[in-house]
Structures are given as C-alpha cells and as structure tokens.
C-alpha cells in the first residue's frame, strides 16, 4: 500500500495535465462521415417488420417440494 501511495503521489500531476501527452497523440482524419439516419425513401420502402413483445401471464405459485434423505450407511456414518 505504501508503494502505491508513493507512486500515486509521484504521478498525480501527470494524470491531471493533459498537455504532456499531446506529442504522443496522432491526428485521425475522417474523410467521410456516416449518417445514422436512413433516407426517407429507404425508411418508407423498408421490408423490416416491427418487433412486438407480448408479456406472458404470471405463473401460478408452486408448492415447495420437501424431500427426504436416507440416513447414511454404516460406511458413511463416521463422515457425519
């Protein structure tokens, strides 16, 4: 824990000063932007069907099952 605290205090200035990392960053050029919106004509002629979610009725309550366990055999008796 002491080592962590020493490293955290040593590097805390670097984590808050973004300008130290600007030399390492590369510019990414976007030549074409994609639009998330389909043109109006494509939306109207689309063959996609809407999704319909139907909810099922709540299940009836279930009676809990009570099982019976056989007593351990003579070989297993010393295990319990």
Coordinates of N, CA and C in Angstrom, one line a residue:
X1 N 0.8 -1.2 0.0 CA 0.0 0.0 0.0 C 0.9 1.3 0.0
X2 N 2.0 1.2 0.7 CA 2.9 2.3 0.8 C 3.5 2.6 -0.6
X3 N 3.8 1.5 -1.3 CA 4.4 1.7 -2.7 C 3.3 2.4 -3.6
X4 N 2.1 2.0 -3.5 CA 1.0 2.6 -4.3 C 0.9 4.0 -4.0
X5 N 0.9 4.4 -2.7 CA 0.7 5.8 -2.3 C 1.9 6.6 -2.8
X6 N 3.1 6.0 -2.8 CA 4.3 6.8 -3.3 C 4.2 7.0 -4.8
X7 N 3.8 6.0 -5.6 CA 3.6 6.1 -7.0 C 2.5 7.1 -7.4
X8 N 1.4 7.0 -6.6 CA 0.2 7.9 -6.9 C 0.6 9.3 -6.6
X9 N 1.3 9.6 -5.6 CA 1.7 11.0 -5.3 C 2.7 11.5 -6.3
X10 N 3.6 10.6 -6.8 CA 4.6 10.9 -7.7 C 4.0 11.3 -9.1
X11 N 3.0 10.5 -9.5 CA 2.4 10.7 -10.9 C 1.1 11.4 -10.9
X12 N 0.6 12.0 -9.8 CA -0.7 12.7 -9.8 C -0.7 13.9 -10.7
X13 N 0.4 14.6 -10.8 CA 0.5 15.8 -11.7 C 0.3 15.4 -13.1
X14 N 0.9 14.3 -13.5 CA 0.8 13.8 -14.9 C -0.6 13.4 -15.3
X15 N -1.4 12.9 -14.3 CA -2.7 12.5 -14.6 C -3.7 13.6 -14.8
X16 N -3.4 14.8 -14.3 CA -4.3 15.9 -14.4 C -3.8 16.9 -15.5
X17 N -2.6 16.7 -16.0 CA -2.1 17.7 -17.0 C -2.1 17.0 -18.4
X18 N -3.1 17.2 -19.2 CA -3.3 16.6 -20.5 C -2.3 17.0 -21.5
X19 N -1.8 18.2 -21.4 CA -0.9 18.8 -22.4 C 0.5 18.0 -22.5
X20 N 0.8 17.2 -21.5 CA 2.0 16.5 -21.5 C 1.9 15.3 -22.5
X21 N 0.7 14.9 -22.9 CA 0.6 13.8 -23.8 C 0.3 14.2 -25.2
X22 N 0.2 15.5 -25.5 CA -0.1 15.9 -26.9 C 0.9 15.5 -27.9
X23 N 2.1 15.4 -27.6 CA 3.2 15.0 -28.5 C 3.0 13.5 -28.9
X24 N 2.4 12.7 -28.1 CA 2.2 11.3 -28.4 C 0.9 11.0 -29.2
X25 N 0.0 11.9 -29.2 CA -1.3 11.7 -29.9 C -1.1 12.0 -31.4
X26 N -1.9 11.2 -32.2 CA -1.9 11.3 -33.6 C -3.3 11.9 -34.0
X27 N -3.3 12.7 -35.1 CA -4.5 13.2 -35.6 C -5.2 12.2 -36.5
X28 N -6.4 11.9 -36.3 CA -7.2 11.0 -37.1 C -8.1 11.8 -37.9
X29 N -7.9 11.6 -39.2 CA -8.8 12.4 -40.2 C -10.0 11.5 -40.6
X30 N -11.1 12.1 -40.6 CA -12.3 11.4 -41.0 C -12.7 12.0 -42.4
X31 N -12.5 11.2 -43.4 CA -12.8 11.7 -44.8 C -14.3 11.7 -45.1
X32 N -15.0 10.7 -44.6 CA -16.4 10.6 -44.9 C -17.2 10.3 -43.6
X33 N -18.2 11.1 -43.3 CA -19.0 10.8 -42.1 C -20.2 9.9 -42.5
X34 N -20.4 9.0 -41.7 CA -21.6 8.1 -41.9 C -22.7 8.7 -41.1
X35 N -23.9 8.7 -41.8 CA -25.1 9.1 -41.1 C -25.8 8.0 -40.5
X36 N -26.3 8.1 -39.4 CA -27.1 7.0 -38.7 C -28.5 7.0 -39.2
X37 N -28.9 8.0 -39.8 CA -30.3 8.1 -40.3 C -30.5 7.7 -41.7
X38 N -31.4 6.8 -42.0 CA -31.7 6.3 -43.3 C -32.4 7.4 -44.1
X39 N -32.2 7.5 -45.4 CA -33.0 8.5 -46.1 C -34.5 8.1 -46.0
X40 N -35.4 9.1 -46.2 CA -36.8 9.0 -46.0 C -37.4 7.9 -47.0
X41 N -36.9 7.8 -48.2 CA -37.4 6.9 -49.2 C -37.1 5.4 -48.7
X42 N -35.9 5.2 -48.2 CA -35.5 3.9 -47.7 C -36.3 3.5 -46.5
X43 N -36.6 4.4 -45.6 CA -37.4 4.1 -44.4 C -38.8 3.7 -44.8
X44 N -39.4 4.3 -45.8 CA -40.8 4.0 -46.2 C -40.9 2.7 -46.9
X45 N -39.9 2.3 -47.7 CA -39.9 1.1 -48.5 C -39.2 0.0 -47.8
X46 N -38.9 0.1 -46.6 CA -38.2 -0.9 -45.9 C -39.0 -2.2 -45.7
X47 N -38.4 -3.4 -45.8 CA -39.1 -4.6 -45.6 C -39.0 -5.1 -44.2
X48 N -38.4 -4.3 -43.3 CA -38.3 -4.7 -41.9 C -39.6 -4.6 -41.2
X49 N -39.9 -5.7 -40.4 CA -41.1 -5.7 -39.6 C -40.8 -5.2 -38.2
X50 N -41.8 -4.6 -37.6 CA -41.6 -4.1 -36.2 C -41.6 -5.3 -35.3
X51 N -40.9 -5.2 -34.2 CA -40.8 -6.2 -33.2 C -41.9 -6.0 -32.2
X52 N -42.7 -7.0 -31.9 CA -43.8 -7.0 -30.9 C -43.5 -7.9 -29.8
X53 N -43.4 -7.4 -28.6 CA -43.1 -8.2 -27.4 C -44.4 -8.4 -26.7
X54 N -44.8 -9.6 -26.5 CA -46.0 -10.0 -25.7 C -45.6 -10.5 -24.4
X55 N -46.2 -10.0 -23.3 CA -45.9 -10.4 -22.0 C -46.8 -11.6 -21.6
X56 N -46.2 -12.6 -21.0 CA -46.9 -13.8 -20.5 C -47.5 -13.5 -19.2
X57 N -48.6 -14.2 -18.8 CA -49.2 -14.1 -17.5 C -48.3 -14.6 -16.5
X58 N -48.4 -14.1 -15.3 CA -47.6 -14.5 -14.1 C -47.9 -16.0 -13.8
X59 N -46.9 -16.8 -13.5 CA -47.1 -18.2 -13.2 C -47.8 -18.4 -11.9
X60 N -48.5 -19.5 -11.8 CA -49.2 -19.8 -10.6 C -48.1 -20.2 -9.5
X61 N -48.4 -19.9 -8.2 CA -47.5 -20.3 -7.2 C -47.3 -21.8 -7.1
X62 N -46.1 -22.2 -6.8 CA -45.7 -23.6 -6.8 C -45.6 -24.0 -5.3
X63 N -46.1 -25.2 -5.0 CA -45.9 -25.8 -3.7 C -44.5 -26.3 -3.6
X64 N -43.8 -25.9 -2.5 CA -42.4 -26.3 -2.4 C -42.3 -27.8 -2.1
X65 N -41.3 -28.4 -2.7 CA -41.1 -29.9 -2.5 C -40.3 -30.2 -1.3
X66 N -40.7 -31.1 -0.5 CA -39.9 -31.5 0.7 C -39.4 -32.9 0.5
X67 N -38.1 -33.1 0.2 CA -37.6 -34.4 0.0 C -37.1 -35.0 1.3
X68 N -37.0 -36.3 1.3 CA -36.4 -37.0 2.5 C -35.1 -37.6 2.1
X69 N -34.1 -37.5 2.9 CA -32.8 -38.1 2.7 C -32.7 -39.3 3.6
X70 N -32.1 -40.4 2.9 CA -31.9 -41.6 3.7 C -30.8 -41.4 4.7
X71 N -30.8 -42.1 5.8 CA -29.7 -42.0 6.8 C -28.5 -42.6 6.1
X72 N -27.3 -42.1 6.5 CA -26.1 -42.6 5.9 C -25.8 -44.0 6.2
X73 N -25.2 -44.7 5.3 CA -24.9 -46.1 5.5 C -23.8 -46.3 6.6
X74 N -23.6 -47.5 7.0 CA -22.6 -47.8 8.0 C -21.2 -47.2 7.6
X75 N -20.9 -47.3 6.4 CA -19.6 -46.9 5.9 C -19.5 -45.3 6.0
X76 N -20.6 -44.6 5.8 CA -20.6 -43.2 5.7 C -20.9 -42.6 7.1
X77 N -21.3 -43.3 8.1 CA -21.7 -42.8 9.4 C -20.6 -42.0 10.1
X78 N -19.4 -42.5 9.9 CA -18.3 -41.8 10.5 C -17.9 -40.4 9.9
X79 N -18.5 -40.2 8.7 CA -18.2 -38.9 8.0 C -19.0 -37.8 8.6
X80 N -20.1 -38.1 9.3 CA -21.0 -37.0 9.7 C -20.8 -36.7 11.2

